[in-house]
mmCIF file with all atom_site columns, C-alpha atoms and ligand atoms in Angstrom:
data_model
loop_
_atom_site.group_PDB
_atom_site.id
_atom_site.type_symbol
_atom_site.label_atom_id
_atom_site.label_alt_id
_atom_site.label_comp_id
_atom_site.label_asym_id
_atom_site.label_entity_id
_atom_site.label_seq_id
_atom_site.pdbx_PDB_ins_code
_atom_site.Cartn_x
_atom_site.Cartn_y
_atom_site.Cartn_z
_atom_site.occupancy
_atom_site.B_iso_or_equiv
_atom_site.pdbx_formal_charge
_atom_site.auth_seq_id
_atom_site.auth_comp_id
_atom_site.auth_asym_id
_atom_site.auth_atom_id
_atom_site.pdbx_PDB_model_num
ATOM   1   C  CA  . MET A 1 1   ? -40.912 -25.610 -21.556 1.00 0.00 ? 1   MET A CA  1
ATOM   2   C  CA  . GLU A 1 2   ? -39.661 -25.979 -18.021 1.00 0.00 ? 2   GLU A CA  1
ATOM   3   C  CA  . PRO A 1 3   ? -41.816 -28.367 -15.972 1.00 0.00 ? 3   PRO A CA  1
ATOM   4   C  CA  . THR A 1 4   ? -43.562 -26.985 -12.899 1.00 0.00 ? 4   THR A CA  1
ATOM   5   C  CA  . ILE A 1 5   ? -43.896 -28.296 -9.373  1.00 0.00 ? 5   ILE A CA  1
ATOM   6   C  CA  . ASP A 1 6   ? -46.729 -30.783 -9.052  1.00 0.00 ? 6   ASP A CA  1
ATOM   7   C  CA  . ARG A 1 7   ? -46.760 -31.486 -5.312  1.00 0.00 ? 7   ARG A CA  1
ATOM   8   C  CA  . ILE A 1 8   ? -44.668 -31.403 -2.179  1.00 0.00 ? 8   ILE A CA  1
ATOM   9   C  CA  . LEU A 1 9   ? -43.407 -34.885 -1.376  1.00 0.00 ? 9   LEU A CA  1
ATOM   10  C  CA  . ILE A 1 10  ? -41.465 -34.114 1.822   1.00 0.00 ? 10  ILE A CA  1
ATOM   11  C  CA  . SER A 1 11  ? -42.215 -30.989 3.819   1.00 0.00 ? 11  SER A CA  1
ATOM   12  C  CA  . GLU A 1 12  ? -39.723 -28.681 5.462   1.00 0.00 ? 12  GLU A CA  1
ATOM   13  C  CA  . ASN A 1 13  ? -40.736 -29.965 8.911   1.00 0.00 ? 13  ASN A CA  1
ATOM   14  C  CA  . ALA A 1 14  ? -40.415 -33.608 7.901   1.00 0.00 ? 14  ALA A CA  1
ATOM   15  C  CA  . LEU A 1 15  ? -36.951 -32.921 6.476   1.00 0.00 ? 15  LEU A CA  1
ATOM   16  C  CA  . ARG A 1 16  ? -35.827 -31.194 9.637   1.00 0.00 ? 16  ARG A CA  1
ATOM   17  C  CA  . ASP A 1 17  ? -37.065 -33.974 11.911  1.00 0.00 ? 17  ASP A CA  1
ATOM   18  C  CA  . ARG A 1 18  ? -35.629 -36.760 9.816   1.00 0.00 ? 18  ARG A CA  1
ATOM   19  C  CA  . VAL A 1 19  ? -32.239 -35.091 9.347   1.00 0.00 ? 19  VAL A CA  1
ATOM   20  C  CA  . ALA A 1 20  ? -32.040 -34.631 13.124  1.00 0.00 ? 20  ALA A CA  1
ATOM   21  C  CA  . ALA A 1 21  ? -32.785 -38.333 13.693  1.00 0.00 ? 21  ALA A CA  1
ATOM   22  C  CA  . LEU A 1 22  ? -30.284 -39.340 11.027  1.00 0.00 ? 22  LEU A CA  1
ATOM   23  C  CA  . ALA A 1 23  ? -27.628 -37.187 12.676  1.00 0.00 ? 23  ALA A CA  1
ATOM   24  C  CA  . GLU A 1 24  ? -28.227 -38.979 15.982  1.00 0.00 ? 24  GLU A CA  1
ATOM   25  C  CA  . GLU A 1 25  ? -27.844 -42.346 14.275  1.00 0.00 ? 25  GLU A CA  1
ATOM   26  C  CA  . ILE A 1 26  ? -24.625 -41.228 12.603  1.00 0.00 ? 26  ILE A CA  1
ATOM   27  C  CA  . ALA A 1 27  ? -23.219 -39.682 15.770  1.00 0.00 ? 27  ALA A CA  1
ATOM   28  C  CA  . ALA A 1 28  ? -23.881 -42.929 17.656  1.00 0.00 ? 28  ALA A CA  1
ATOM   29  C  CA  . THR A 1 29  ? -22.131 -44.941 14.963  1.00 0.00 ? 29  THR A CA  1
ATOM   30  C  CA  . TYR A 1 30  ? -19.000 -42.786 15.177  1.00 0.00 ? 30  TYR A CA  1
ATOM   31  C  CA  . ARG A 1 31  ? -19.011 -42.428 18.947  1.00 0.00 ? 31  ARG A CA  1
ATOM   32  C  CA  . ASP A 1 32  ? -15.501 -43.859 19.159  1.00 0.00 ? 32  ASP A CA  1
ATOM   33  C  CA  . ALA A 1 33  ? -13.934 -42.102 16.182  1.00 0.00 ? 33  ALA A CA  1
ATOM   34  C  CA  . ASP A 1 34  ? -11.411 -40.215 18.284  1.00 0.00 ? 34  ASP A CA  1
ATOM   35  C  CA  . GLY A 1 35  ? -9.413  -38.745 15.432  1.00 0.00 ? 35  GLY A CA  1
ATOM   36  C  CA  . GLY A 1 36  ? -12.596 -37.447 13.841  1.00 0.00 ? 36  GLY A CA  1
ATOM   37  C  CA  . ILE A 1 37  ? -14.168 -38.437 10.568  1.00 0.00 ? 37  ILE A CA  1
ATOM   38  C  CA  . ALA A 1 38  ? -13.851 -37.360 6.963   1.00 0.00 ? 38  ALA A CA  1
ATOM   39  C  CA  . ILE A 1 39  ? -16.980 -36.484 5.068   1.00 0.00 ? 39  ILE A CA  1
ATOM   40  C  CA  . VAL A 1 40  ? -16.911 -36.800 1.308   1.00 0.00 ? 40  VAL A CA  1
ATOM   41  C  CA  . THR A 1 41  ? -19.876 -35.045 -0.199  1.00 0.00 ? 41  THR A CA  1
ATOM   42  C  CA  . VAL A 1 42  ? -21.025 -35.403 -3.768  1.00 0.00 ? 42  VAL A CA  1
ATOM   43  C  CA  . LEU A 1 43  ? -21.678 -32.046 -5.421  1.00 0.00 ? 43  LEU A CA  1
ATOM   44  C  CA  . ALA A 1 44  ? -23.903 -30.311 -6.059  1.00 0.00 ? 44  ALA A CA  1
ATOM   45  C  CA  . GLY A 1 45  ? -27.165 -31.983 -5.054  1.00 0.00 ? 45  GLY A CA  1
ATOM   46  C  CA  . SER A 1 46  ? -26.054 -32.743 -1.506  1.00 0.00 ? 46  SER A CA  1
ATOM   47  C  CA  . ILE A 1 47  ? -25.183 -29.195 -0.434  1.00 0.00 ? 47  ILE A CA  1
ATOM   48  C  CA  . VAL A 1 48  ? -28.361 -28.426 1.484   1.00 0.00 ? 48  VAL A CA  1
ATOM   49  C  CA  . PHE A 1 49  ? -28.570 -31.854 3.121   1.00 0.00 ? 49  PHE A CA  1
ATOM   50  C  CA  . LEU A 1 50  ? -24.873 -31.628 4.011   1.00 0.00 ? 50  LEU A CA  1
ATOM   51  C  CA  . ALA A 1 51  ? -25.242 -28.195 5.573   1.00 0.00 ? 51  ALA A CA  1
ATOM   52  C  CA  . ASP A 1 52  ? -28.165 -29.273 7.732   1.00 0.00 ? 52  ASP A CA  1
ATOM   53  C  CA  . LEU A 1 53  ? -26.650 -32.639 8.630   1.00 0.00 ? 53  LEU A CA  1
ATOM   54  C  CA  . ILE A 1 54  ? -23.160 -31.597 9.679   1.00 0.00 ? 54  ILE A CA  1
ATOM   55  C  CA  . ARG A 1 55  ? -24.419 -28.841 11.940  1.00 0.00 ? 55  ARG A CA  1
ATOM   56  C  CA  . ARG A 1 56  ? -26.085 -31.571 13.963  1.00 0.00 ? 56  ARG A CA  1
ATOM   57  C  CA  . LEU A 1 57  ? -22.992 -33.785 14.152  1.00 0.00 ? 57  LEU A CA  1
ATOM   58  C  CA  . PRO A 1 58  ? -20.848 -33.121 17.209  1.00 0.00 ? 58  PRO A CA  1
ATOM   59  C  CA  . MET A 1 59  ? -17.636 -34.918 16.273  1.00 0.00 ? 59  MET A CA  1
ATOM   60  C  CA  . ARG A 1 60  ? -14.471 -33.452 14.801  1.00 0.00 ? 60  ARG A CA  1
ATOM   61  C  CA  . MET A 1 61  ? -14.645 -33.660 11.029  1.00 0.00 ? 61  MET A CA  1
ATOM   62  C  CA  . ARG A 1 62  ? -13.136 -32.524 7.809   1.00 0.00 ? 62  ARG A CA  1
ATOM   63  C  CA  . VAL A 1 63  ? -15.250 -32.123 4.702   1.00 0.00 ? 63  VAL A CA  1
ATOM   64  C  CA  . GLY A 1 64  ? -14.123 -33.060 1.201   1.00 0.00 ? 64  GLY A CA  1
ATOM   65  C  CA  . LEU A 1 65  ? -15.881 -32.557 -2.106  1.00 0.00 ? 65  LEU A CA  1
ATOM   66  C  CA  . ALA A 1 66  ? -16.356 -34.862 -5.073  1.00 0.00 ? 66  ALA A CA  1
ATOM   67  C  CA  . MET A 1 67  ? -17.807 -34.079 -8.470  1.00 0.00 ? 67  MET A CA  1
ATOM   68  C  CA  . VAL A 1 68  ? -19.344 -36.836 -10.493 1.00 0.00 ? 68  VAL A CA  1
ATOM   69  C  CA  . SER A 1 69  ? -20.784 -36.406 -13.943 1.00 0.00 ? 69  SER A CA  1
ATOM   70  C  CA  . SER A 1 70  ? -22.901 -38.649 -16.040 1.00 0.00 ? 70  SER A CA  1
ATOM   71  C  CA  . TYR A 1 71  ? -22.373 -39.199 -19.689 1.00 0.00 ? 71  TYR A CA  1
ATOM   72  C  CA  . ALA A 1 72  ? -25.792 -38.211 -20.992 1.00 0.00 ? 72  ALA A CA  1
ATOM   73  C  CA  . GLY A 1 73  ? -28.718 -35.882 -20.341 1.00 0.00 ? 73  GLY A CA  1
ATOM   74  C  CA  . PRO A 1 74  ? -28.630 -32.696 -18.315 1.00 0.00 ? 74  PRO A CA  1
ATOM   75  C  CA  . THR A 1 75  ? -30.350 -34.176 -15.321 1.00 0.00 ? 75  THR A CA  1
ATOM   76  C  CA  . ARG A 1 76  ? -30.952 -37.766 -14.656 1.00 0.00 ? 76  ARG A CA  1
ATOM   77  C  CA  . VAL A 1 77  ? -29.116 -40.427 -16.604 1.00 0.00 ? 77  VAL A CA  1
ATOM   78  C  CA  . SER A 1 78  ? -26.263 -41.487 -14.405 1.00 0.00 ? 78  SER A CA  1
ATOM   79  C  CA  . GLU A 1 79  ? -25.192 -44.794 -15.785 1.00 0.00 ? 79  GLU A CA  1
ATOM   80  C  CA  . GLY A 1 80  ? -21.604 -44.392 -16.807 1.00 0.00 ? 80  GLY A CA  1
ATOM   81  C  CA  . ALA A 1 81  ? -21.022 -41.973 -13.943 1.00 0.00 ? 81  ALA A CA  1
ATOM   82  C  CA  . VAL A 1 82  ? -17.467 -40.637 -13.904 1.00 0.00 ? 82  VAL A CA  1
ATOM   83  C  CA  . LEU A 1 83  ? -15.573 -39.063 -11.033 1.00 0.00 ? 83  LEU A CA  1
ATOM   84  C  CA  . ARG A 1 84  ? -14.592 -35.702 -12.544 1.00 0.00 ? 84  ARG A CA  1
ATOM   85  C  CA  . SER A 1 85  ? -12.647 -34.148 -9.729  1.00 0.00 ? 85  SER A CA  1
ATOM   86  C  CA  . TRP A 1 86  ? -12.334 -34.066 -6.005  1.00 0.00 ? 86  TRP A CA  1
ATOM   87  C  CA  . SER A 1 87  ? -10.812 -32.082 -3.230  1.00 0.00 ? 87  SER A CA  1
ATOM   88  C  CA  . LEU A 1 88  ? -10.308 -34.247 -0.189  1.00 0.00 ? 88  LEU A CA  1
ATOM   89  C  CA  . PRO A 1 89  ? -8.461  -34.151 3.101   1.00 0.00 ? 89  PRO A CA  1
ATOM   90  C  CA  . ASP A 1 90  ? -6.080  -37.055 3.684   1.00 0.00 ? 90  ASP A CA  1
ATOM   91  C  CA  . VAL A 1 91  ? -8.488  -39.868 4.530   1.00 0.00 ? 91  VAL A CA  1
ATOM   92  C  CA  . ALA A 1 92  ? -5.947  -42.652 5.095   1.00 0.00 ? 92  ALA A CA  1
ATOM   93  C  CA  . GLY A 1 93  ? -6.757  -44.381 8.381   1.00 0.00 ? 93  GLY A CA  1
ATOM   94  C  CA  . LEU A 1 94  ? -9.888  -42.303 8.915   1.00 0.00 ? 94  LEU A CA  1
ATOM   95  C  CA  . ASP A 1 95  ? -13.552 -43.208 9.052   1.00 0.00 ? 95  ASP A CA  1
ATOM   96  C  CA  . VAL A 1 96  ? -15.140 -41.799 5.910   1.00 0.00 ? 96  VAL A CA  1
ATOM   97  C  CA  . LEU A 1 97  ? -18.779 -40.899 5.506   1.00 0.00 ? 97  LEU A CA  1
ATOM   98  C  CA  . ILE A 1 98  ? -19.901 -40.308 1.916   1.00 0.00 ? 98  ILE A CA  1
ATOM   99  C  CA  . VAL A 1 99  ? -22.894 -37.960 1.753   1.00 0.00 ? 99  VAL A CA  1
ATOM   100 C  CA  . ASP A 1 100 ? -25.145 -37.740 -1.282  1.00 0.00 ? 100 ASP A CA  1
ATOM   101 C  CA  . ASP A 1 101 ? -28.588 -36.413 -2.058  1.00 0.00 ? 101 ASP A CA  1
ATOM   102 C  CA  . ILE A 1 102 ? -30.249 -39.410 -3.646  1.00 0.00 ? 102 ILE A CA  1
ATOM   103 C  CA  . VAL A 1 103 ? -29.476 -42.921 -4.742  1.00 0.00 ? 103 VAL A CA  1
ATOM   104 C  CA  . ASP A 1 104 ? -31.282 -44.075 -7.836  1.00 0.00 ? 104 ASP A CA  1
ATOM   105 C  CA  . THR A 1 105 ? -29.450 -46.644 -9.971  1.00 0.00 ? 105 THR A CA  1
ATOM   106 C  CA  . GLY A 1 106 ? -26.424 -46.453 -7.662  1.00 0.00 ? 106 GLY A CA  1
ATOM   107 C  CA  . GLY A 1 107 ? -24.007 -45.552 -10.449 1.00 0.00 ? 107 GLY A CA  1
ATOM   108 C  CA  . THR A 1 108 ? -22.909 -42.302 -8.827  1.00 0.00 ? 108 THR A CA  1
ATOM   109 C  CA  . LEU A 1 109 ? -22.256 -43.766 -5.409  1.00 0.00 ? 109 LEU A CA  1
ATOM   110 C  CA  . ARG A 1 110 ? -20.440 -46.747 -6.867  1.00 0.00 ? 110 ARG A CA  1
ATOM   111 C  CA  . VAL A 1 111 ? -17.728 -44.597 -8.423  1.00 0.00 ? 111 VAL A CA  1
ATOM   112 C  CA  . VAL A 1 112 ? -17.303 -42.522 -5.265  1.00 0.00 ? 112 VAL A CA  1
ATOM   113 C  CA  . GLN A 1 113 ? -17.255 -45.540 -2.962  1.00 0.00 ? 113 GLN A CA  1
ATOM   114 C  CA  . ARG A 1 114 ? -14.636 -47.264 -5.116  1.00 0.00 ? 114 ARG A CA  1
ATOM   115 C  CA  . ALA A 1 115 ? -12.458 -44.177 -5.333  1.00 0.00 ? 115 ALA A CA  1
ATOM   116 C  CA  . VAL A 1 116 ? -12.578 -43.578 -1.567  1.00 0.00 ? 116 VAL A CA  1
ATOM   117 C  CA  . ALA A 1 117 ? -11.901 -47.254 -0.829  1.00 0.00 ? 117 ALA A CA  1
ATOM   118 C  CA  . GLY A 1 118 ? -8.660  -46.884 -2.792  1.00 0.00 ? 118 GLY A CA  1
ATOM   119 C  CA  . LEU A 1 119 ? -7.374  -44.221 -0.379  1.00 0.00 ? 119 LEU A CA  1
ATOM   120 C  CA  . ASP A 1 120 ? -6.824  -46.614 2.522   1.00 0.00 ? 120 ASP A CA  1
ATOM   121 C  CA  . PRO A 1 121 ? -9.526  -45.314 4.876   1.00 0.00 ? 121 PRO A CA  1
ATOM   122 C  CA  . ARG A 1 122 ? -10.318 -47.119 8.120   1.00 0.00 ? 122 ARG A CA  1
ATOM   123 C  CA  . SER A 1 123 ? -13.961 -47.489 7.115   1.00 0.00 ? 123 SER A CA  1
ATOM   124 C  CA  . VAL A 1 124 ? -16.334 -46.218 4.446   1.00 0.00 ? 124 VAL A CA  1
ATOM   125 C  CA  . ARG A 1 125 ? -20.020 -45.639 5.042   1.00 0.00 ? 125 ARG A CA  1
ATOM   126 C  CA  . THR A 1 126 ? -22.625 -43.802 3.011   1.00 0.00 ? 126 THR A CA  1
ATOM   127 C  CA  . ALA A 1 127 ? -25.522 -41.530 3.942   1.00 0.00 ? 127 ALA A CA  1
ATOM   128 C  CA  . VAL A 1 128 ? -28.178 -40.387 1.495   1.00 0.00 ? 128 VAL A CA  1
ATOM   129 C  CA  . LEU A 1 129 ? -31.190 -38.212 2.038   1.00 0.00 ? 129 LEU A CA  1
ATOM   130 C  CA  . LEU A 1 130 ? -33.352 -40.092 -0.463  1.00 0.00 ? 130 LEU A CA  1
ATOM   131 C  CA  . ARG A 1 131 ? -33.414 -43.580 -1.895  1.00 0.00 ? 131 ARG A CA  1
ATOM   132 C  CA  . LYS A 1 132 ? -35.583 -44.630 -4.788  1.00 0.00 ? 132 LYS A CA  1
ATOM   133 C  CA  . VAL A 1 133 ? -37.352 -47.928 -4.184  1.00 0.00 ? 133 VAL A CA  1
ATOM   134 C  CA  . ALA A 1 134 ? -34.361 -50.221 -3.874  1.00 0.00 ? 134 ALA A CA  1
ATOM   135 C  CA  . LYS A 1 135 ? -33.158 -49.900 -7.450  1.00 0.00 ? 135 LYS A CA  1
ATOM   136 C  CA  . ALA A 1 136 ? -29.496 -49.799 -6.510  1.00 0.00 ? 136 ALA A CA  1
ATOM   137 C  CA  . PRO A 1 137 ? -27.689 -53.141 -6.821  1.00 0.00 ? 137 PRO A CA  1
ATOM   138 C  CA  . ALA A 1 138 ? -26.270 -54.952 -3.816  1.00 0.00 ? 138 ALA A CA  1
ATOM   139 C  CA  . ASP A 1 139 ? -22.680 -53.819 -4.376  1.00 0.00 ? 139 ASP A CA  1
ATOM   140 C  CA  . VAL A 1 140 ? -23.711 -50.218 -3.630  1.00 0.00 ? 140 VAL A CA  1
ATOM   141 C  CA  . SER A 1 141 ? -24.442 -50.268 0.060   1.00 0.00 ? 141 SER A CA  1
ATOM   142 C  CA  . VAL A 1 142 ? -26.046 -47.357 1.838   1.00 0.00 ? 142 VAL A CA  1
ATOM   143 C  CA  . ASP A 1 143 ? -25.785 -47.220 5.625   1.00 0.00 ? 143 ASP A CA  1
ATOM   144 C  CA  . PHE A 1 144 ? -28.000 -44.241 6.458   1.00 0.00 ? 144 PHE A CA  1
ATOM   145 C  CA  . VAL A 1 145 ? -31.144 -43.335 4.507   1.00 0.00 ? 145 VAL A CA  1
ATOM   146 C  CA  . GLY A 1 146 ? -33.386 -40.352 5.164   1.00 0.00 ? 146 GLY A CA  1
ATOM   147 C  CA  . PHE A 1 147 ? -36.431 -41.382 3.169   1.00 0.00 ? 147 PHE A CA  1
ATOM   148 C  CA  . ASP A 1 148 ? -37.355 -44.137 0.758   1.00 0.00 ? 148 ASP A CA  1
ATOM   149 C  CA  . ILE A 1 149 ? -39.356 -42.600 -2.062  1.00 0.00 ? 149 ILE A CA  1
ATOM   150 C  CA  . GLU A 1 150 ? -41.275 -43.767 -5.078  1.00 0.00 ? 150 GLU A CA  1
ATOM   151 C  CA  . ASP A 1 151 ? -39.652 -43.669 -8.486  1.00 0.00 ? 151 ASP A CA  1
ATOM   152 C  CA  . VAL A 1 152 ? -40.481 -40.090 -9.447  1.00 0.00 ? 152 VAL A CA  1
ATOM   153 C  CA  . PHE A 1 153 ? -38.210 -37.206 -10.366 1.00 0.00 ? 153 PHE A CA  1
ATOM   154 C  CA  . VAL A 1 154 ? -37.814 -34.892 -7.409  1.00 0.00 ? 154 VAL A CA  1
ATOM   155 C  CA  . VAL A 1 155 ? -36.350 -31.429 -6.943  1.00 0.00 ? 155 VAL A CA  1
ATOM   156 C  CA  . GLY A 1 156 ? -35.653 -29.085 -4.069  1.00 0.00 ? 156 GLY A CA  1
ATOM   157 C  CA  . TYR A 1 157 ? -33.573 -29.219 -0.893  1.00 0.00 ? 157 TYR A CA  1
ATOM   158 C  CA  . GLY A 1 158 ? -30.471 -29.254 -3.097  1.00 0.00 ? 158 GLY A CA  1
ATOM   159 C  CA  . LEU A 1 159 ? -31.810 -31.340 -5.956  1.00 0.00 ? 159 LEU A CA  1
ATOM   160 C  CA  . ASP A 1 160 ? -32.140 -29.663 -9.329  1.00 0.00 ? 160 ASP A CA  1
ATOM   161 C  CA  . TYR A 1 161 ? -33.880 -29.894 -12.623 1.00 0.00 ? 161 TYR A CA  1
ATOM   162 C  CA  . ASP A 1 162 ? -31.487 -28.573 -15.247 1.00 0.00 ? 162 ASP A CA  1
ATOM   163 C  CA  . GLY A 1 163 ? -29.734 -26.461 -12.620 1.00 0.00 ? 163 GLY A CA  1
ATOM   164 C  CA  . VAL A 1 164 ? -32.754 -24.858 -10.970 1.00 0.00 ? 164 VAL A CA  1
ATOM   165 C  CA  . TYR A 1 165 ? -34.996 -25.573 -7.965  1.00 0.00 ? 165 TYR A CA  1
ATOM   166 C  CA  . ARG A 1 166 ? -32.119 -26.375 -5.579  1.00 0.00 ? 166 ARG A CA  1
ATOM   167 C  CA  . ASN A 1 167 ? -33.239 -23.620 -3.203  1.00 0.00 ? 167 ASN A CA  1
ATOM   168 C  CA  . LEU A 1 168 ? -36.720 -24.986 -2.508  1.00 0.00 ? 168 LEU A CA  1
ATOM   169 C  CA  . PRO A 1 169 ? -36.888 -25.761 1.228   1.00 0.00 ? 169 PRO A CA  1
ATOM   170 C  CA  . TYR A 1 170 ? -38.920 -28.933 0.584   1.00 0.00 ? 170 TYR A CA  1
ATOM   171 C  CA  . VAL A 1 171 ? -38.654 -31.915 -1.752  1.00 0.00 ? 171 VAL A CA  1
ATOM   172 C  CA  . ALA A 1 172 ? -41.181 -31.726 -4.568  1.00 0.00 ? 172 ALA A CA  1
ATOM   173 C  CA  . VAL A 1 173 ? -42.276 -33.787 -7.532  1.00 0.00 ? 173 VAL A CA  1
ATOM   174 C  CA  . LEU A 1 174 ? -42.220 -32.178 -10.937 1.00 0.00 ? 174 LEU A CA  1
ATOM   175 C  CA  . ALA A 1 175 ? -45.410 -32.176 -12.981 1.00 0.00 ? 175 ALA A CA  1
ATOM   176 C  CA  . ASP A 1 176 ? -45.776 -35.350 -15.043 1.00 0.00 ? 176 ASP A CA  1
ATOM   177 C  CA  . GLY A 1 177 ? -43.245 -37.095 -12.817 1.00 0.00 ? 177 GLY A CA  1
ATOM   178 C  CA  . GLY A 1 178 ? -40.476 -34.984 -14.281 1.00 0.00 ? 178 GLY A CA  1
ATOM   179 C  CA  . PRO A 1 179 ? -38.369 -35.506 -17.348 1.00 0.00 ? 179 PRO A CA  1
ATOM   180 C  CA  . GLY A 1 180 ? -38.207 -38.975 -18.790 1.00 0.00 ? 180 GLY A CA  1
ATOM   181 C  CA  . PRO A 1 181 ? -34.957 -40.619 -19.857 1.00 0.00 ? 181 PRO A CA  1
ATOM   182 C  CA  . ARG A 1 182 ? -33.447 -38.719 -22.744 1.00 0.00 ? 182 ARG A CA  1
ATOM   183 C  CA  . PRO A 1 183 ? -32.016 -40.389 -25.806 1.00 0.00 ? 183 PRO A CA  1
ATOM   184 C  CA  . VAL A 1 184 ? -28.239 -40.270 -26.056 1.00 0.00 ? 184 VAL A CA  1
ATOM   185 C  CA  . SER A 1 185 ? -27.368 -38.238 -29.105 1.00 0.00 ? 185 SER A CA  1
HETATM 186 P  P1  . 5GP B 2 .   ? -27.734 -42.790 -9.566  1.00 0.00 ? 1   5GP B P1  1
HETATM 187 O  O1  . 5GP B 2 .   ? -26.297 -42.648 -9.977  1.00 0.00 ? 1   5GP B O1  1
HETATM 188 O  O2  . 5GP B 2 .   ? -27.906 -43.492 -8.245  1.00 0.00 ? 1   5GP B O2  1
HETATM 189 O  O3  . 5GP B 2 .   ? -28.596 -43.390 -10.647 1.00 0.00 ? 1   5GP B O3  1
HETATM 190 O  O4  . 5GP B 2 .   ? -28.325 -41.357 -9.420  1.00 0.00 ? 1   5GP B O4  1
HETATM 191 C  C1  . 5GP B 2 .   ? -27.822 -40.515 -8.487  1.00 0.00 ? 1   5GP B C1  1
HETATM 192 C  C2  . 5GP B 2 .   ? -27.704 -39.119 -9.031  1.00 0.00 ? 1   5GP B C2  1
HETATM 193 O  O5  . 5GP B 2 .   ? -28.625 -38.837 -10.094 1.00 0.00 ? 1   5GP B O5  1
HETATM 194 C  C3  . 5GP B 2 .   ? -28.086 -38.233 -7.883  1.00 0.00 ? 1   5GP B C3  1
HETATM 195 O  O6  . 5GP B 2 .   ? -26.935 -37.908 -7.123  1.00 0.00 ? 1   5GP B O6  1
HETATM 196 C  C4  . 5GP B 2 .   ? -28.721 -37.073 -8.586  1.00 0.00 ? 1   5GP B C4  1
HETATM 197 O  O7  . 5GP B 2 .   ? -27.716 -36.164 -8.948  1.00 0.00 ? 1   5GP B O7  1
HETATM 198 C  C5  . 5GP B 2 .   ? -29.351 -37.678 -9.829  1.00 0.00 ? 1   5GP B C5  1
HETATM 199 N  N1  . 5GP B 2 .   ? -30.748 -38.040 -9.592  1.00 0.00 ? 1   5GP B N1  1
HETATM 200 C  C6  . 5GP B 2 .   ? -31.292 -39.279 -9.505  1.00 0.00 ? 1   5GP B C6  1
HETATM 201 N  N2  . 5GP B 2 .   ? -32.614 -39.217 -9.287  1.00 0.00 ? 1   5GP B N2  1
HETATM 202 C  C7  . 5GP B 2 .   ? -32.913 -37.904 -9.218  1.00 0.00 ? 1   5GP B C7  1
HETATM 203 C  C8  . 5GP B 2 .   ? -34.152 -37.176 -9.008  1.00 0.00 ? 1   5GP B C8  1
HETATM 204 O  O8  . 5GP B 2 .   ? -35.250 -37.715 -8.819  1.00 0.00 ? 1   5GP B O8  1
HETATM 205 N  N3  . 5GP B 2 .   ? -34.051 -35.829 -9.003  1.00 0.00 ? 1   5GP B N3  1
HETATM 206 C  C9  . 5GP B 2 .   ? -32.874 -35.162 -9.202  1.00 0.00 ? 1   5GP B C9  1
HETATM 207 N  N4  . 5GP B 2 .   ? -32.920 -33.851 -9.184  1.00 0.00 ? 1   5GP B N4  1
HETATM 208 N  N5  . 5GP B 2 .   ? -31.707 -35.802 -9.412  1.00 0.00 ? 1   5GP B N5  1
HETATM 209 C  C10 . 5GP B 2 .   ? -31.737 -37.171 -9.418  1.00 0.00 ? 1   5GP B C10 1
HETATM 210 MG MG1 . MG  B 3 .   ? -26.017 -36.243 -6.884  1.00 0.00 ? 2   MG  B MG1 1
#
């Protein structure tokens, strides 16, 4: 049976305010990026965050897409993350900002950061909306974080459970903390 929403963790208002503040931080960081920046966004969880964030960023930018899949479970096991495909502008010599929904173990961002670093960019930074209590190892650095959250499974504002709930305008916790790790079969 599909789990239900237990509680709202981050309200629509809180998301709006924090994304606006994050955009100011990011804009200040790239103040001198004359040629513009390249955003590399990790599908599909980041789509809502991306849409809200980039409309608040004033600089010239191009947006590229990356798809990462994990080897097991429909939702949450991301160790062994693999870069499946991407569609990117030429990022050589450009400042790149990777945008993702949430960093948990860091496996997803690690593969994207490594792949982008191999394309000869001028710099690589990462922005995430959510970070789970510092579980990601030191080699996965995140420069801009919307919210630090407890280690619960969240949905909404782009994040899914088995493909649904992405359209919720807030971030919510699933009943029972969401699905547990699934055995690899
Ligand atoms: P990581 O690779 O850092 O362990 O996990 C990152 C990816 O796993 C995220 O981009 C997201 O797709 C998924 N993920 C991790 N935690 C959650 C969560 O609480 N809710 C949802 N919906 N996805 C999560
Ligand atoms: Mg993701």
